[in-house]
mmCIF file of C-alpha atoms in Angstrom:
data_model
loop_
_atom_site.group_PDB
_atom_site.id
_atom_site.type_symbol
_atom_site.label_atom_id
_atom_site.label_comp_id
_atom_site.label_asym_id
_atom_site.label_seq_id
_atom_site.Cartn_x
_atom_site.Cartn_y
_atom_site.Cartn_z
ATOM 1 C CA MET M 19 94.985 78.557 117.137
ATOM 2 C CA SER M 20 97.884 79.168 119.536
ATOM 3 C CA GLU M 21 96.236 79.363 122.938
ATOM 4 C CA THR M 22 97.591 79.805 126.441
ATOM 5 C CA PRO M 23 97.685 76.397 128.184
ATOM 6 C CA ALA M 24 95.260 75.874 131.057
ATOM 7 C CA ALA M 25 96.542 76.881 134.481
ATOM 8 C CA PRO M 26 96.943 74.237 137.203
ATOM 9 C CA SER M 27 93.687 73.315 138.885
ATOM 10 C CA SER M 28 94.703 74.980 142.146
ATOM 11 C CA SER M 29 94.813 78.397 140.449
ATOM 12 C CA ARG M 30 91.718 78.030 138.288
ATOM 13 C CA SER M 31 89.195 79.119 140.889
ATOM 14 C CA ALA M 32 91.159 82.266 141.750
ATOM 15 C CA TYR M 33 91.466 83.223 138.077
ATOM 16 C CA ALA M 34 87.769 82.492 137.565
ATOM 17 C CA GLU M 35 86.920 84.772 140.478
ATOM 18 C CA ALA M 36 88.872 87.493 138.668
ATOM 19 C CA GLY M 37 86.647 86.964 135.636
ATOM 20 C CA VAL M 38 88.738 84.675 133.430
ATOM 21 C CA ASP M 39 87.334 81.202 132.738
ATOM 22 C CA ILE M 40 90.099 78.981 131.380
ATOM 23 C CA GLU M 41 87.833 75.943 131.201
ATOM 24 C CA ALA M 42 85.440 77.883 128.939
ATOM 25 C CA ALA M 43 88.398 78.812 126.719
ATOM 26 C CA ASP M 44 89.415 75.150 126.489
ATOM 27 C CA THR M 45 85.850 74.232 125.513
ATOM 28 C CA ALA M 46 85.863 76.926 122.833
ATOM 29 C CA ILE M 47 89.055 75.465 121.372
ATOM 30 C CA GLU M 48 87.474 72.031 121.184
ATOM 31 C CA LEU M 49 84.409 73.444 119.439
ATOM 32 C CA MET M 50 86.419 75.391 116.866
ATOM 33 C CA LYS M 51 88.852 72.605 115.956
ATOM 34 C CA GLY M 52 86.717 71.178 113.175
ATOM 35 C CA TRP M 53 86.292 74.534 111.486
ATOM 36 C CA VAL M 54 89.969 75.437 111.682
ATOM 37 C CA GLU M 55 90.842 72.074 110.157
ATOM 38 C CA LYS M 56 88.828 73.005 107.073
ATOM 39 C CA ALA M 57 90.891 76.163 106.553
ATOM 40 C CA ARG M 58 94.164 74.415 105.732
ATOM 41 C CA ARG M 59 96.568 74.558 102.835
ATOM 42 C CA PRO M 60 99.109 71.808 102.084
ATOM 43 C CA GLU M 61 101.880 74.082 103.360
ATOM 44 C CA MET M 62 100.382 74.337 106.844
ATOM 45 C CA ILE M 63 102.306 72.394 109.487
ATOM 46 C CA GLY M 64 100.786 71.185 112.737
ATOM 47 C CA GLY M 65 97.461 72.166 114.222
ATOM 48 C CA LEU M 66 95.948 73.814 117.287
ATOM 49 C CA GLY M 67 97.850 74.184 120.525
ATOM 50 C CA GLY M 68 101.250 75.465 119.450
ATOM 51 C CA PHE M 69 102.667 78.831 120.385
ATOM 52 C CA ALA M 70 103.027 79.794 116.716
ATOM 53 C CA GLY M 71 101.433 78.801 113.439
ATOM 54 C CA LEU M 72 103.800 77.140 110.979
ATOM 55 C CA PHE M 73 103.732 77.429 107.192
ATOM 56 C CA ASP M 74 106.150 75.683 104.841
ATOM 57 C CA ALA M 75 107.706 78.451 102.733
ATOM 58 C CA SER M 76 109.733 76.153 100.475
ATOM 59 C CA ALA M 77 107.247 76.840 97.659
ATOM 60 C CA LEU M 78 108.703 80.341 97.477
ATOM 61 C CA LYS M 79 111.799 78.810 95.868
ATOM 62 C CA ALA M 80 109.794 78.674 92.657
ATOM 63 C CA TYR M 81 109.657 82.476 92.616
ATOM 64 C CA GLU M 82 112.452 84.423 90.977
ATOM 65 C CA ARG M 83 112.026 87.349 93.360
ATOM 66 C CA PRO M 84 109.182 86.748 95.822
ATOM 67 C CA LEU M 85 107.789 89.773 97.623
ATOM 68 C CA LEU M 86 105.954 89.124 100.866
ATOM 69 C CA ALA M 87 102.872 91.250 101.466
ATOM 70 C CA THR M 88 101.030 91.659 104.744
ATOM 71 C CA SER M 89 97.795 93.285 105.858
ATOM 72 C CA THR M 90 95.998 93.686 109.174
ATOM 73 C CA ASP M 91 92.558 95.045 110.045
ATOM 74 C CA GLY M 92 89.373 94.595 112.043
ATOM 75 C CA VAL M 93 85.695 95.058 111.236
ATOM 76 C CA GLY M 94 84.952 98.217 113.200
ATOM 77 C CA THR M 95 81.610 98.774 114.879
ATOM 78 C CA LYS M 96 79.869 96.143 112.755
ATOM 79 C CA VAL M 97 80.557 93.811 115.687
ATOM 80 C CA ALA M 98 77.937 95.782 117.635
ATOM 81 C CA ILE M 99 75.287 94.606 115.150
ATOM 82 C CA ALA M 100 76.401 90.964 115.465
ATOM 83 C CA GLN M 101 76.294 91.205 119.245
ATOM 84 C CA ALA M 102 72.879 92.870 119.316
ATOM 85 C CA MET M 103 71.429 90.205 116.997
ATOM 86 C CA ASP M 104 73.319 87.350 118.681
ATOM 87 C CA VAL M 105 74.523 86.197 115.254
ATOM 88 C CA HIS M 106 78.255 85.546 115.217
ATOM 89 C CA ASP M 107 79.057 83.257 112.279
ATOM 90 C CA THR M 108 79.153 85.971 109.596
ATOM 91 C CA ILE M 109 81.500 88.514 111.159
ATOM 92 C CA GLY M 110 84.448 86.271 110.247
ATOM 93 C CA TYR M 111 83.720 86.850 106.552
ATOM 94 C CA ASP M 112 84.016 90.565 107.194
ATOM 95 C CA LEU M 113 87.341 90.113 108.951
ATOM 96 C CA VAL M 114 88.864 87.919 106.260
ATOM 97 C CA GLY M 115 87.508 90.092 103.475
ATOM 98 C CA MET M 116 89.021 93.209 104.984
ATOM 99 C CA VAL M 117 92.536 91.772 105.180
ATOM 100 C CA VAL M 118 92.838 89.480 102.149
ATOM 101 C CA ASP M 119 91.248 91.947 99.741
ATOM 102 C CA ASP M 120 93.684 94.629 100.870
ATOM 103 C CA LEU M 121 96.434 92.163 100.067
ATOM 104 C CA VAL M 122 95.359 91.118 96.570
ATOM 105 C CA VAL M 123 95.281 94.662 95.199
ATOM 106 C CA CYS M 124 99.042 94.451 94.711
ATOM 107 C CA GLY M 125 98.651 91.057 93.028
ATOM 108 C CA ALA M 126 99.676 89.017 96.071
ATOM 109 C CA GLU M 127 98.177 85.596 96.786
ATOM 110 C CA PRO M 128 97.097 85.336 100.446
ATOM 111 C CA LEU M 129 98.896 82.356 102.005
ATOM 112 C CA PHE M 130 97.894 82.321 105.658
ATOM 113 C CA MET M 131 96.049 84.287 108.288
ATOM 114 C CA THR M 132 95.945 84.651 112.058
ATOM 115 C CA ASP M 133 93.082 86.060 114.119
ATOM 116 C CA TYR M 134 92.636 87.725 117.501
ATOM 117 C CA ILE M 135 89.380 87.736 119.471
ATOM 118 C CA ALA M 136 89.095 89.857 122.615
ATOM 119 C CA CYS M 137 85.975 89.347 124.705
ATOM 120 C CA GLY M 138 84.573 90.236 128.082
ATOM 121 C CA ARG M 139 83.594 86.629 128.760
ATOM 122 C CA VAL M 140 84.371 83.447 126.865
ATOM 123 C CA VAL M 141 81.160 81.808 125.723
ATOM 124 C CA PRO M 142 82.477 78.716 123.916
ATOM 125 C CA GLU M 143 79.643 78.493 121.395
ATOM 126 C CA ARG M 144 79.986 82.175 120.509
ATOM 127 C CA ILE M 145 83.760 81.987 120.033
ATOM 128 C CA ALA M 146 83.375 78.841 117.953
ATOM 129 C CA ALA M 147 80.780 80.575 115.760
ATOM 130 C CA ILE M 148 83.139 83.502 115.156
ATOM 131 C CA VAL M 149 85.991 81.158 114.234
ATOM 132 C CA LYS M 150 83.639 79.130 112.019
ATOM 133 C CA GLY M 151 83.010 82.249 109.942
ATOM 134 C CA ILE M 152 86.714 83.081 109.795
ATOM 135 C CA ALA M 153 87.609 79.545 108.707
ATOM 136 C CA GLU M 154 84.904 79.352 106.043
ATOM 137 C CA ALA M 155 85.979 82.730 104.689
ATOM 138 C CA CYS M 156 89.621 81.605 104.596
ATOM 139 C CA VAL M 157 88.541 78.663 102.449
ATOM 140 C CA GLU M 158 86.752 81.068 100.121
ATOM 141 C CA ALA M 159 89.846 83.274 99.963
ATOM 142 C CA GLY M 160 92.220 80.331 99.455
ATOM 143 C CA CYS M 161 94.373 81.001 102.510
ATOM 144 C CA ALA M 162 95.123 78.907 105.577
ATOM 145 C CA LEU M 163 94.087 79.819 109.109
ATOM 146 C CA VAL M 164 97.327 78.941 110.882
ATOM 147 C CA GLY M 165 96.789 80.414 114.326
ATOM 148 C CA GLY M 166 95.122 82.923 116.544
ATOM 149 C CA GLU M 167 94.299 83.939 120.070
ATOM 150 C CA THR M 168 91.210 84.344 122.206
ATOM 151 C CA ALA M 169 91.676 86.729 125.132
ATOM 152 C CA GLU M 170 89.225 87.285 127.973
ATOM 153 C CA HIS M 171 89.208 90.893 129.220
ATOM 154 C CA PRO M 172 86.764 91.199 132.128
ATOM 155 C CA GLY M 173 86.364 94.763 133.301
ATOM 156 C CA LEU M 174 87.465 96.176 129.942
ATOM 157 C CA LEU M 175 84.684 94.615 127.866
ATOM 158 C CA GLY M 176 81.165 93.711 128.921
ATOM 159 C CA PRO M 177 80.288 90.013 129.289
ATOM 160 C CA ASP M 178 78.698 89.879 125.836
ATOM 161 C CA GLU M 179 81.075 92.257 124.073
ATOM 162 C CA TYR M 180 83.954 91.263 121.809
ATOM 163 C CA ASP M 181 86.165 92.622 119.077
ATOM 164 C CA VAL M 182 88.025 90.829 116.315
ATOM 165 C CA ALA M 183 91.174 91.553 114.352
ATOM 166 C CA GLY M 184 93.316 89.626 111.933
ATOM 167 C CA ALA M 185 96.470 89.674 109.851
ATOM 168 C CA THR M 186 97.371 87.903 106.655
ATOM 169 C CA THR M 187 100.560 87.284 104.692
ATOM 170 C CA GLY M 188 100.841 86.700 100.963
ATOM 171 C CA VAL M 189 103.346 86.599 98.121
ATOM 172 C CA VAL M 190 103.706 88.114 94.671
ATOM 173 C CA GLU M 191 106.411 87.837 92.050
ATOM 174 C CA ALA M 192 108.243 91.169 91.907
ATOM 175 C CA ASP M 193 107.731 91.676 88.187
ATOM 176 C CA ARG M 194 103.960 91.072 88.598
ATOM 177 C CA LEU M 195 103.489 93.631 91.333
ATOM 178 C CA LEU M 196 100.455 95.814 90.599
ATOM 179 C CA GLY M 197 100.287 99.495 91.412
ATOM 180 C CA PRO M 198 100.447 103.111 90.236
ATOM 181 C CA GLY M 199 103.597 102.586 88.190
ATOM 182 C CA ARG M 200 101.684 100.440 85.683
ATOM 183 C CA VAL M 201 98.695 102.743 85.155
ATOM 184 C CA ARG M 202 98.517 104.474 81.761
ATOM 185 C CA PRO M 203 96.276 107.062 80.063
ATOM 186 C CA GLY M 204 93.322 105.359 78.383
ATOM 187 C CA ASP M 205 93.148 102.522 80.901
ATOM 188 C CA ALA M 206 89.667 101.335 81.809
ATOM 189 C CA VAL M 207 88.297 101.421 85.351
ATOM 190 C CA ILE M 208 86.356 98.210 86.062
ATOM 191 C CA ALA M 209 84.002 98.378 89.051
ATOM 192 C CA MET M 210 83.078 95.223 90.972
ATOM 193 C CA GLU M 211 79.752 95.121 92.773
ATOM 194 C CA ALA M 212 79.737 95.129 96.568
ATOM 195 C CA SER M 213 77.534 92.757 98.540
ATOM 196 C CA GLY M 214 76.288 95.739 100.540
ATOM 197 C CA LEU M 215 77.837 97.996 103.153
ATOM 198 C CA HIS M 216 80.732 95.560 103.727
ATOM 199 C CA SER M 217 82.504 96.621 106.966
ATOM 200 C CA ASN M 218 83.025 100.360 106.774
ATOM 201 C CA GLY M 219 80.956 103.337 107.810
ATOM 202 C CA TYR M 220 78.921 101.522 110.442
ATOM 203 C CA SER M 221 79.312 104.362 112.922
ATOM 204 C CA LEU M 222 77.460 106.594 110.445
ATOM 205 C CA VAL M 223 74.900 103.912 109.561
ATOM 206 C CA ARG M 224 74.183 103.088 113.211
ATOM 207 C CA HIS M 225 73.886 106.779 114.079
ATOM 208 C CA VAL M 226 71.443 107.455 111.246
ATOM 209 C CA LEU M 227 69.231 104.365 111.378
ATOM 210 C CA LEU M 228 69.444 103.156 114.978
ATOM 211 C CA THR M 229 70.065 106.295 117.021
ATOM 212 C CA THR M 230 68.513 109.168 115.071
ATOM 213 C CA ALA M 231 65.684 107.294 113.314
ATOM 214 C CA GLY M 232 65.252 104.923 116.253
ATOM 215 C CA TRP M 233 64.752 101.866 114.067
ATOM 216 C CA ALA M 234 65.012 98.413 115.608
ATOM 217 C CA LEU M 235 67.188 95.739 114.045
ATOM 218 C CA ASP M 236 64.149 93.475 113.624
ATOM 219 C CA LYS M 237 62.259 96.181 111.698
ATOM 220 C CA ASP M 238 61.045 94.976 108.287
ATOM 221 C CA VAL M 239 62.199 97.522 105.710
ATOM 222 C CA PRO M 240 60.309 97.241 102.382
ATOM 223 C CA GLU M 241 63.105 98.951 100.445
ATOM 224 C CA LEU M 242 65.496 96.236 101.605
ATOM 225 C CA GLY M 243 63.139 93.280 101.309
ATOM 226 C CA ARG M 244 64.229 92.029 104.736
ATOM 227 C CA THR M 245 64.859 93.239 108.252
ATOM 228 C CA LEU M 246 67.302 96.026 108.954
ATOM 229 C CA GLY M 247 69.521 93.704 111.007
ATOM 230 C CA GLU M 248 69.725 91.135 108.214
ATOM 231 C CA GLU M 249 70.818 93.855 105.817
ATOM 232 C CA LEU M 250 73.420 95.280 108.172
ATOM 233 C CA LEU M 251 74.930 91.836 108.828
ATOM 234 C CA THR M 252 75.361 91.021 105.118
ATOM 235 C CA PRO M 253 78.936 89.678 104.960
ATOM 236 C CA THR M 254 81.700 91.504 103.126
ATOM 237 C CA ARG M 255 82.291 90.070 99.663
ATOM 238 C CA ILE M 256 85.629 88.294 99.310
ATOM 239 C CA TYR M 257 87.221 89.124 95.952
ATOM 240 C CA ALA M 258 90.586 87.401 96.463
ATOM 241 C CA LYS M 259 90.321 84.413 94.119
ATOM 242 C CA ALA M 260 88.507 86.417 91.454
ATOM 243 C CA CYS M 261 91.091 89.200 91.512
ATOM 244 C CA LEU M 262 94.002 86.782 91.346
ATOM 245 C CA ALA M 263 92.413 85.082 88.335
ATOM 246 C CA LEU M 264 91.823 88.480 86.784
ATOM 247 C CA ALA M 265 95.465 89.468 87.216
ATOM 248 C CA ASP M 266 96.508 86.125 85.731
ATOM 249 C CA GLN M 267 94.246 86.212 82.668
ATOM 250 C CA VAL M 268 93.909 89.922 81.906
ATOM 251 C CA GLU M 269 96.344 92.822 81.616
ATOM 252 C CA VAL M 270 95.591 94.440 84.969
ATOM 253 C CA HIS M 271 97.626 97.480 85.971
ATOM 254 C CA ALA M 272 96.274 98.246 89.434
ATOM 255 C CA MET M 273 93.461 97.362 91.824
ATOM 256 C CA SER M 274 91.827 99.167 94.722
ATOM 257 C CA HIS M 275 89.848 97.762 97.646
ATOM 258 C CA VAL M 276 87.046 100.199 98.479
ATOM 259 C CA THR M 277 86.985 100.486 102.275
ATOM 260 C CA GLY M 278 87.019 103.456 104.671
ATOM 261 C CA GLY M 279 87.043 106.720 102.743
ATOM 262 C CA GLY M 280 84.891 105.462 99.897
ATOM 263 C CA LEU M 281 85.431 104.860 96.195
ATOM 264 C CA ALA M 282 87.239 108.014 95.110
ATOM 265 C CA ALA M 283 89.676 108.175 98.006
ATOM 266 C CA ASN M 284 90.686 104.527 97.752
ATOM 267 C CA LEU M 285 91.074 104.562 93.977
ATOM 268 C CA ALA M 286 93.250 107.680 94.323
ATOM 269 C CA ARG M 287 95.701 105.587 96.373
ATOM 270 C CA VAL M 288 96.714 103.671 93.234
ATOM 271 C CA MET M 289 96.698 106.616 90.807
ATOM 272 C CA PRO M 290 100.014 108.101 89.655
ATOM 273 C CA VAL M 291 100.203 111.811 90.348
ATOM 274 C CA GLU M 292 100.265 112.751 86.645
ATOM 275 C CA LEU M 293 97.014 110.922 85.815
ATOM 276 C CA MET M 294 93.374 111.069 86.896
ATOM 277 C CA ALA M 295 90.386 108.744 86.769
ATOM 278 C CA THR M 296 86.912 109.921 85.828
ATOM 279 C CA LEU M 297 84.040 107.666 86.909
ATOM 280 C CA GLU M 298 80.454 107.960 85.711
ATOM 281 C CA ARG M 299 77.849 107.398 88.420
ATOM 282 C CA GLY M 300 75.284 106.630 85.751
ATOM 283 C CA THR M 301 76.903 103.239 85.133
ATOM 284 C CA TRP M 302 75.482 101.720 88.317
ATOM 285 C CA THR M 303 72.753 102.015 90.939
ATOM 286 C CA PRO M 304 73.898 101.471 94.540
ATOM 287 C CA GLN M 305 71.913 98.957 96.579
ATOM 288 C CA PRO M 306 68.862 100.399 98.401
ATOM 289 C CA VAL M 307 70.625 100.549 101.776
ATOM 290 C CA PHE M 308 72.833 103.395 100.569
ATOM 291 C CA ASP M 309 69.911 105.498 99.403
ATOM 292 C CA LEU M 310 68.165 104.655 102.672
ATOM 293 C CA VAL M 311 71.030 106.066 104.747
ATOM 294 C CA ARG M 312 71.176 109.104 102.480
ATOM 295 C CA GLY M 313 67.448 109.812 102.694
ATOM 296 C CA VAL M 314 66.695 108.951 106.328
ATOM 297 C CA GLY M 315 69.767 110.748 107.643
ATOM 298 C CA LYS M 316 69.673 113.588 105.123
ATOM 299 C CA VAL M 317 73.312 112.768 104.456
ATOM 300 C CA SER M 318 74.821 114.736 101.595
ATOM 301 C CA GLN M 319 76.123 112.743 98.654
ATOM 302 C CA PRO M 320 79.732 113.929 99.199
ATOM 303 C CA ASP M 321 79.558 112.765 102.831
ATOM 304 C CA LEU M 322 78.000 109.461 101.805
ATOM 305 C CA GLU M 323 80.645 108.828 99.144
ATOM 306 C CA ALA M 324 83.442 109.732 101.555
ATOM 307 C CA THR M 325 82.230 107.141 104.074
ATOM 308 C CA LEU M 326 80.524 104.203 102.317
ATOM 309 C CA ASN M 327 81.440 102.126 99.271
ATOM 310 C CA CYS M 328 78.143 103.070 97.552
ATOM 311 C CA GLY M 329 77.883 99.714 95.806
ATOM 312 C CA VAL M 330 81.451 99.235 94.549
ATOM 313 C CA GLY M 331 83.649 96.975 96.673
ATOM 314 C CA MET M 332 86.683 96.559 94.433
ATOM 315 C CA VAL M 333 88.106 98.297 91.356
ATOM 316 C CA ALA M 334 90.523 97.074 88.712
ATOM 317 C CA ILE M 335 92.388 99.301 86.263
ATOM 318 C CA THR M 336 93.003 97.384 83.059
ATOM 319 C CA ALA M 337 94.433 97.989 79.613
ATOM 320 C CA PRO M 338 91.684 99.487 77.405
ATOM 321 C CA GLY M 339 91.350 96.438 75.161
ATOM 322 C CA GLU M 340 90.831 94.080 78.105
ATOM 323 C CA MET M 341 87.512 95.407 79.393
ATOM 324 C CA ASP M 342 85.208 92.712 78.018
ATOM 325 C CA ARG M 343 87.534 89.909 79.017
ATOM 326 C CA ALA M 344 87.851 91.326 82.547
ATOM 327 C CA ILE M 345 84.081 91.448 82.984
ATOM 328 C CA GLU M 346 83.814 87.885 81.677
ATOM 329 C CA VAL M 347 86.449 86.555 84.094
ATOM 330 C CA LEU M 348 84.763 88.202 87.065
ATOM 331 C CA ALA M 349 81.349 86.918 86.007
ATOM 332 C CA GLY M 350 82.808 83.414 86.200
ATOM 333 C CA PHE M 351 83.254 84.011 89.928
ATOM 334 C CA GLY M 352 79.734 85.336 90.349
ATOM 335 C CA ILE M 353 80.842 88.966 90.537
ATOM 336 C CA ARG M 354 78.954 91.547 88.505
ATOM 337 C CA ALA M 355 81.343 94.079 87.023
ATOM 338 C CA TRP M 356 81.129 96.954 84.580
ATOM 339 C CA VAL M 357 83.212 99.716 82.993
ATOM 340 C CA ALA M 358 82.770 102.680 85.331
ATOM 341 C CA GLY M 359 85.300 105.114 83.892
ATOM 342 C CA GLU M 360 88.635 105.856 82.300
ATOM 343 C CA VAL M 361 92.125 107.089 83.136
ATOM 344 C CA SER M 362 93.412 110.269 81.525
ATOM 345 C CA VAL M 363 96.215 112.810 81.878
ATOM 346 C CA ASP M 364 95.726 115.120 84.855
ATOM 347 C CA PRO M 365 96.591 118.752 84.057
ATOM 348 C CA GLU M 366 96.626 119.522 87.781
ATOM 349 C CA GLN M 367 99.238 116.807 88.420
ATOM 350 C CA SER M 368 97.455 115.532 91.511
ATOM 351 C CA GLY M 369 96.256 111.986 90.760
ATOM 352 C CA ARG M 370 92.601 112.912 91.253
ATOM 353 C CA VAL M 371 89.526 110.675 91.043
ATOM 354 C CA VAL M 372 86.391 112.478 89.885
ATOM 355 C CA LEU M 373 82.828 111.155 90.101
ATOM 356 C CA GLU M 374 80.483 112.654 87.506
ATOM 357 C CA GLY M 375 76.771 112.448 86.737
ATOM 358 C CA GLN M 376 74.210 110.724 88.959
ATOM 359 C CA HIS M 377 73.109 107.196 89.767
ATOM 360 C CA PRO M 378 69.921 106.092 88.005
ATOM 361 C CA GLY M 379 66.935 106.775 90.264
ATOM 362 C CA TRP M 380 68.822 109.051 92.659
#
């Protein structure tokens, strides 16, 4: 992590009086070192303490026409749940999942990532726990954590408040770039199961369950089989390695990461204007938390589907004869997948995504 060097001792007390504790930041760096070390790739050069993270790009010489891809994101108001529960080692999975899974939809392999943590007060153990989650998730995604920054913002954030953001860079061979240009009529739409809410729509979820219903995070919810807080902190599933293997072993034409806006809106982003995708809700049952938000908040299904992933975290559009093989490859990574729909010609020329039918039990 590239961190600002400690100020001379004569200025430390004045800075501390202003609300910034450099010694606490130094302690946090020491605590996180071991976790960052685990999130390395052979191309990573150096370690903590530099002004910039270094990554040996000579491997790109093996590409005929390498395209660099980049993605940046945060985790939204899910951090409020982590802070309220004082559990900070899972939010890093959400951060990494949000950026690397945006990257892989074009077929790019995530190479390295940087993070940014802004907090009202540096609590070394808390910062180290956040970075632990980020590092472990980077290992799961196959990318290196090459740098980052922890910034203390007294007066802007409360002492126990923080926010996280990250950016990742990857590479894809130009002739293997996935996207709308490859999608054809008759292609199959393969849905990949989400681990839960992931990291989108938490403003709606918090409003419905915490504010309106007045539920506590430690409330045991029979429908969930655990407490509400445990459900809401379920980490975002990281699909990166599975999707890269899928693109390598199966004829994949496009992929879509289902984040803010829901399934239909995100799948529409990779649909050519002359085609449409029709998905059948009857092919899957969303996890109980989605029905809980719908029922407790009396949220209409269109509103729910425009905000939450409703059980589908990633979608792949494959050639029609590749469906079984695609499901098999994903199962090898522990990801349940199924054929949710099909691509056809769109007479309205608008690249629509239509959801039909109803989920079993809804």
